[in-house]
Amino acid sequence: MTNRAAGRPTVPRTAGHPAARREGVLSMITTDTSGREPGLRPLRRRGIQRLAHEQWGTGRSVWEADLAGRDLTVDDVEVREGPASENVARVLGLEEGERVWIRSRRFVLDGKPVLLSTSYLPAPLVEGSAITQPDTGPGGIYARLAELGYGPVHFREEIRSRMPLPEEVAKLRLPAGTPVMLICRTAFAEEGRVVEANEMVLDAAAYVLEYDFDA
């Protein structure tokens, strides 16, 4: 008869179980090969909760779902109008070269750059709104889209990883050997209209991606 008391528990744990969360974080910290201190606390990115209407629809930043009191700043903000690339046009349902508003920014957590983000929005949709300004106001882009009658009702995120490009190493101040995660988010309004494409580059060692949802 096998004595299971001396081994690891065999009972499955749900994603929301506190012990499961602790084990996940601990395993990621101890296997970090980026050269950082083992005790560095990663940012837990709550992929579902952060995009809920209850978050941005009440004037809160989507980041507030992740921060837990930590210090976040946004710098290198650039807002401009320009032509849609082939890939961006395909996602937004436009013709290549059609005008889009492009919002690029860098997010710095506790003094360390962790994410580069670039949003693309159809120019006729957002022309003259706060979305074309550096400060979009409470609730950010999605709250402003809702005011224009195009509030997001559905999101899709695609995630992959690779080694960083030289400019990403510089902007994120990445130690040698640190990969990045790429997240491409598409925001849909009613009737499936695409209102934003967002390309993000994350410092992989700085994040835990959490998806907590009911079966």
Short mmCIF file of C-alpha atoms in Angstrom, two decimals:
data_model
loop_
_atom_site.label_atom_id
_atom_site.label_comp_id
_atom_site.label_asym_id
_atom_site.label_seq_id
_atom_site.Cartn_x
_atom_site.Cartn_y
_atom_site.Cartn_z
CA MET A 1 0.00 0.00 0.00
CA THR A 2 1.43 3.34 -1.00
CA ASN A 3 1.80 5.98 1.70
CA ARG A 4 0.72 9.20 0.01
CA ALA A 5 1.16 11.32 3.13
CA ALA A 6 4.89 11.69 2.51
CA GLY A 7 4.56 12.79 -1.11
CA ARG A 8 3.04 15.78 -2.88
CA PRO A 9 -0.77 16.09 -2.80
CA THR A 10 -2.49 14.33 -5.66
CA VAL A 11 -5.85 16.13 -5.40
CA PRO A 12 -6.32 18.44 -8.42
CA ARG A 13 -6.48 22.13 -7.56
CA THR A 14 -8.44 24.75 -9.38
CA ALA A 15 -6.84 27.90 -10.76
CA GLY A 16 -8.44 29.89 -7.96
CA HIS A 17 -7.07 27.72 -5.16
CA PRO A 18 -4.66 29.79 -3.02
CA ALA A 19 -2.11 26.99 -2.80
CA ALA A 20 -2.16 26.51 -6.57
CA ARG A 21 -1.37 30.18 -7.02
CA ARG A 22 1.48 30.03 -4.52
CA GLU A 23 3.01 26.99 -6.19
CA GLY A 24 2.76 28.61 -9.62
CA VAL A 25 4.52 31.77 -8.55
CA LEU A 26 7.19 29.93 -6.59
CA SER A 27 8.00 27.62 -9.49
CA MET A 28 8.37 30.58 -11.84
CA ILE A 29 10.63 32.45 -9.43
CA THR A 30 12.93 29.48 -8.82
CA THR A 31 13.26 28.70 -12.52
CA ASP A 32 13.96 32.31 -13.57
CA THR A 33 17.11 32.30 -15.72
CA SER A 34 17.22 36.02 -16.44
CA GLY A 35 19.94 36.74 -13.89
CA ARG A 36 17.62 38.65 -11.57
CA GLU A 37 17.27 38.19 -7.86
CA PRO A 38 15.23 35.05 -7.05
CA GLY A 39 12.88 37.06 -4.83
CA LEU A 40 11.80 39.51 -7.54
CA ARG A 41 8.01 39.71 -7.46
CA PRO A 42 6.46 39.40 -10.93
CA LEU A 43 3.39 41.35 -11.96
CA ARG A 44 0.29 39.16 -12.07
CA ARG A 45 -1.57 40.16 -15.24
CA ARG A 46 -5.23 39.23 -14.79
CA GLY A 47 -6.15 38.80 -18.41
CA ILE A 48 -9.92 38.53 -17.98
CA GLN A 49 -10.72 40.77 -15.02
CA ARG A 50 -8.69 43.71 -16.32
CA LEU A 51 -10.79 43.98 -19.50
CA ALA A 52 -14.21 43.70 -17.86
CA HIS A 53 -16.62 46.58 -18.47
CA GLU A 54 -16.87 46.98 -14.69
CA GLN A 55 -13.20 48.01 -14.77
CA TRP A 56 -12.79 50.61 -17.54
CA GLY A 57 -16.52 51.42 -17.67
CA THR A 58 -16.34 52.95 -14.18
CA GLY A 59 -13.38 55.18 -15.02
CA ARG A 60 -10.65 52.89 -13.72
CA SER A 61 -7.54 51.94 -15.65
CA VAL A 62 -7.32 48.32 -16.80
CA TRP A 63 -3.98 48.26 -14.96
CA GLU A 64 -5.68 48.72 -11.59
CA ALA A 65 -6.75 45.06 -11.75
CA ASP A 66 -3.06 44.04 -11.71
CA LEU A 67 -1.14 46.51 -9.59
CA ALA A 68 -2.10 45.69 -5.98
CA GLY A 69 -0.67 48.99 -4.77
CA ARG A 70 2.54 48.89 -6.79
CA ASP A 71 3.89 52.00 -8.54
CA LEU A 72 3.19 52.28 -12.26
CA THR A 73 4.14 55.13 -14.56
CA VAL A 74 3.68 55.59 -18.30
CA ASP A 75 6.33 57.34 -20.37
CA ASP A 76 7.52 57.64 -23.98
CA VAL A 77 3.93 58.42 -25.00
CA GLU A 78 3.60 59.14 -28.72
CA VAL A 79 0.26 59.78 -30.44
CA ARG A 80 0.14 60.30 -34.19
CA GLU A 81 -1.89 59.67 -37.31
CA GLY A 82 -0.41 57.45 -39.98
CA PRO A 83 -1.06 54.82 -42.66
CA ALA A 84 -2.14 51.32 -41.65
CA SER A 85 0.38 48.59 -42.41
CA GLU A 86 -0.77 45.46 -44.21
CA ASN A 87 -1.12 43.51 -40.95
CA VAL A 88 -2.87 46.31 -39.05
CA ALA A 89 -5.25 46.95 -41.96
CA ARG A 90 -6.17 43.26 -42.11
CA VAL A 91 -7.02 43.16 -38.39
CA LEU A 92 -9.00 46.42 -38.46
CA GLY A 93 -10.83 45.53 -41.66
CA LEU A 94 -9.28 48.43 -43.59
CA GLU A 95 -7.35 48.80 -46.80
CA GLU A 96 -3.58 48.99 -46.51
CA GLY A 97 -2.53 52.63 -46.23
CA GLU A 98 -5.84 53.86 -44.79
CA ARG A 99 -5.40 56.35 -41.95
CA VAL A 100 -5.25 55.16 -38.36
CA TRP A 101 -4.40 56.78 -35.05
CA ILE A 102 -1.37 55.19 -33.44
CA ARG A 103 -0.75 55.35 -29.68
CA SER A 104 2.64 54.11 -28.45
CA ARG A 105 3.71 54.08 -24.79
CA ARG A 106 5.99 52.36 -22.30
CA PHE A 107 4.87 51.11 -18.89
CA VAL A 108 7.32 51.26 -15.98
CA LEU A 109 6.62 49.23 -12.84
CA ASP A 110 8.47 50.05 -9.61
CA GLY A 111 11.08 51.91 -11.67
CA LYS A 112 11.64 49.07 -14.19
CA PRO A 113 10.24 49.13 -17.78
CA VAL A 114 8.07 46.04 -18.24
CA LEU A 115 5.87 46.60 -21.30
CA LEU A 116 5.76 48.38 -24.67
CA SER A 117 2.30 48.95 -26.11
CA THR A 118 1.08 50.27 -29.46
CA SER A 119 -2.62 50.72 -30.25
CA TYR A 120 -4.09 51.25 -33.71
CA LEU A 121 -7.57 52.74 -34.15
CA PRO A 122 -9.44 53.67 -37.36
CA ALA A 123 -9.00 57.42 -37.90
CA PRO A 124 -12.62 58.23 -38.89
CA LEU A 125 -13.83 56.51 -35.72
CA VAL A 126 -11.78 58.51 -33.21
CA GLU A 127 -10.98 61.76 -35.02
CA GLY A 128 -11.28 64.76 -32.70
CA SER A 129 -11.75 62.66 -29.54
CA ALA A 130 -9.52 62.40 -26.46
CA ILE A 131 -8.12 59.17 -27.95
CA THR A 132 -5.99 61.40 -30.20
CA GLN A 133 -4.51 63.14 -27.15
CA PRO A 134 -1.69 61.87 -24.89
CA ASP A 135 -4.05 61.69 -21.88
CA THR A 136 -7.23 59.84 -22.76
CA GLY A 137 -8.86 60.49 -19.37
CA PRO A 138 -10.52 58.16 -16.80
CA GLY A 139 -11.10 54.66 -18.11
CA GLY A 140 -8.70 55.17 -21.01
CA ILE A 141 -9.30 54.29 -24.65
CA TYR A 142 -12.19 51.93 -24.01
CA ALA A 143 -14.19 54.44 -21.98
CA ARG A 144 -13.72 57.02 -24.75
CA LEU A 145 -14.79 54.51 -27.41
CA ALA A 146 -17.94 53.86 -25.38
CA GLU A 147 -18.68 57.60 -25.36
CA LEU A 148 -18.40 57.57 -29.14
CA GLY A 149 -20.90 54.71 -29.34
CA TYR A 150 -18.31 52.01 -30.02
CA GLY A 151 -17.61 50.55 -26.58
CA PRO A 152 -15.91 47.14 -26.70
CA VAL A 153 -18.16 44.17 -26.01
CA HIS A 154 -15.64 41.42 -26.82
CA PHE A 155 -11.86 41.01 -26.74
CA ARG A 156 -9.45 38.48 -28.23
CA GLU A 157 -5.83 38.10 -27.15
CA GLU A 158 -3.18 36.03 -28.93
CA ILE A 159 0.08 35.30 -27.12
CA ARG A 160 3.45 34.01 -28.25
CA SER A 161 7.07 34.42 -27.21
CA ARG A 162 10.42 35.06 -28.86
CA MET A 163 13.78 36.63 -28.13
CA PRO A 164 13.71 40.45 -28.14
CA LEU A 165 14.79 42.77 -30.93
CA PRO A 166 17.71 45.10 -30.11
CA GLU A 167 15.44 48.13 -29.66
CA GLU A 168 13.23 46.13 -27.28
CA VAL A 169 16.27 45.17 -25.20
CA ALA A 170 17.15 48.85 -24.90
CA LYS A 171 13.65 50.13 -24.13
CA LEU A 172 12.85 47.39 -21.61
CA ARG A 173 16.39 47.27 -20.16
CA LEU A 174 16.44 43.49 -20.50
CA PRO A 175 19.25 41.34 -19.06
CA ALA A 176 20.96 39.04 -21.55
CA GLY A 177 18.94 35.93 -22.35
CA THR A 178 15.55 37.31 -21.29
CA PRO A 179 12.76 36.51 -23.76
CA VAL A 180 9.71 38.66 -24.38
CA MET A 181 6.05 37.77 -24.70
CA LEU A 182 3.98 39.27 -27.51
CA ILE A 183 0.29 39.90 -26.92
CA CYS A 184 -1.94 41.04 -29.75
CA ARG A 185 -5.32 42.21 -28.49
CA THR A 186 -8.29 42.93 -30.74
CA ALA A 187 -11.24 44.89 -29.35
CA PHE A 188 -14.67 44.40 -30.93
CA ALA A 189 -17.74 46.65 -30.66
CA GLU A 190 -21.30 45.55 -31.43
CA GLU A 191 -21.87 43.58 -34.63
CA GLY A 192 -18.24 42.44 -34.61
CA ARG A 193 -16.76 45.78 -35.64
CA VAL A 194 -13.04 45.94 -34.79
CA VAL A 195 -12.27 49.23 -33.01
CA GLU A 196 -8.71 48.67 -31.80
CA ALA A 197 -5.69 46.48 -32.43
CA ASN A 198 -3.09 46.57 -29.67
CA GLU A 199 0.40 45.06 -29.99
CA MET A 200 2.25 44.58 -26.70
CA VAL A 201 5.79 43.45 -25.91
CA LEU A 202 6.26 42.20 -22.33
CA ASP A 203 9.39 41.46 -20.34
CA ALA A 204 8.70 37.74 -19.83
CA ALA A 205 10.56 37.58 -16.51
CA ALA A 206 8.43 40.40 -15.08
CA TYR A 207 5.03 38.75 -15.60
CA VAL A 208 2.72 35.97 -14.57
CA LEU A 209 -0.24 35.69 -16.96
CA GLU A 210 -3.34 34.72 -15.01
CA TYR A 211 -6.63 33.57 -16.58
CA ASP A 212 -9.19 32.88 -13.86
CA PHE A 213 -12.67 31.89 -15.13
CA ASP A 214 -15.57 29.58 -14.40
CA ALA A 215 -16.10 26.31 -16.24
#
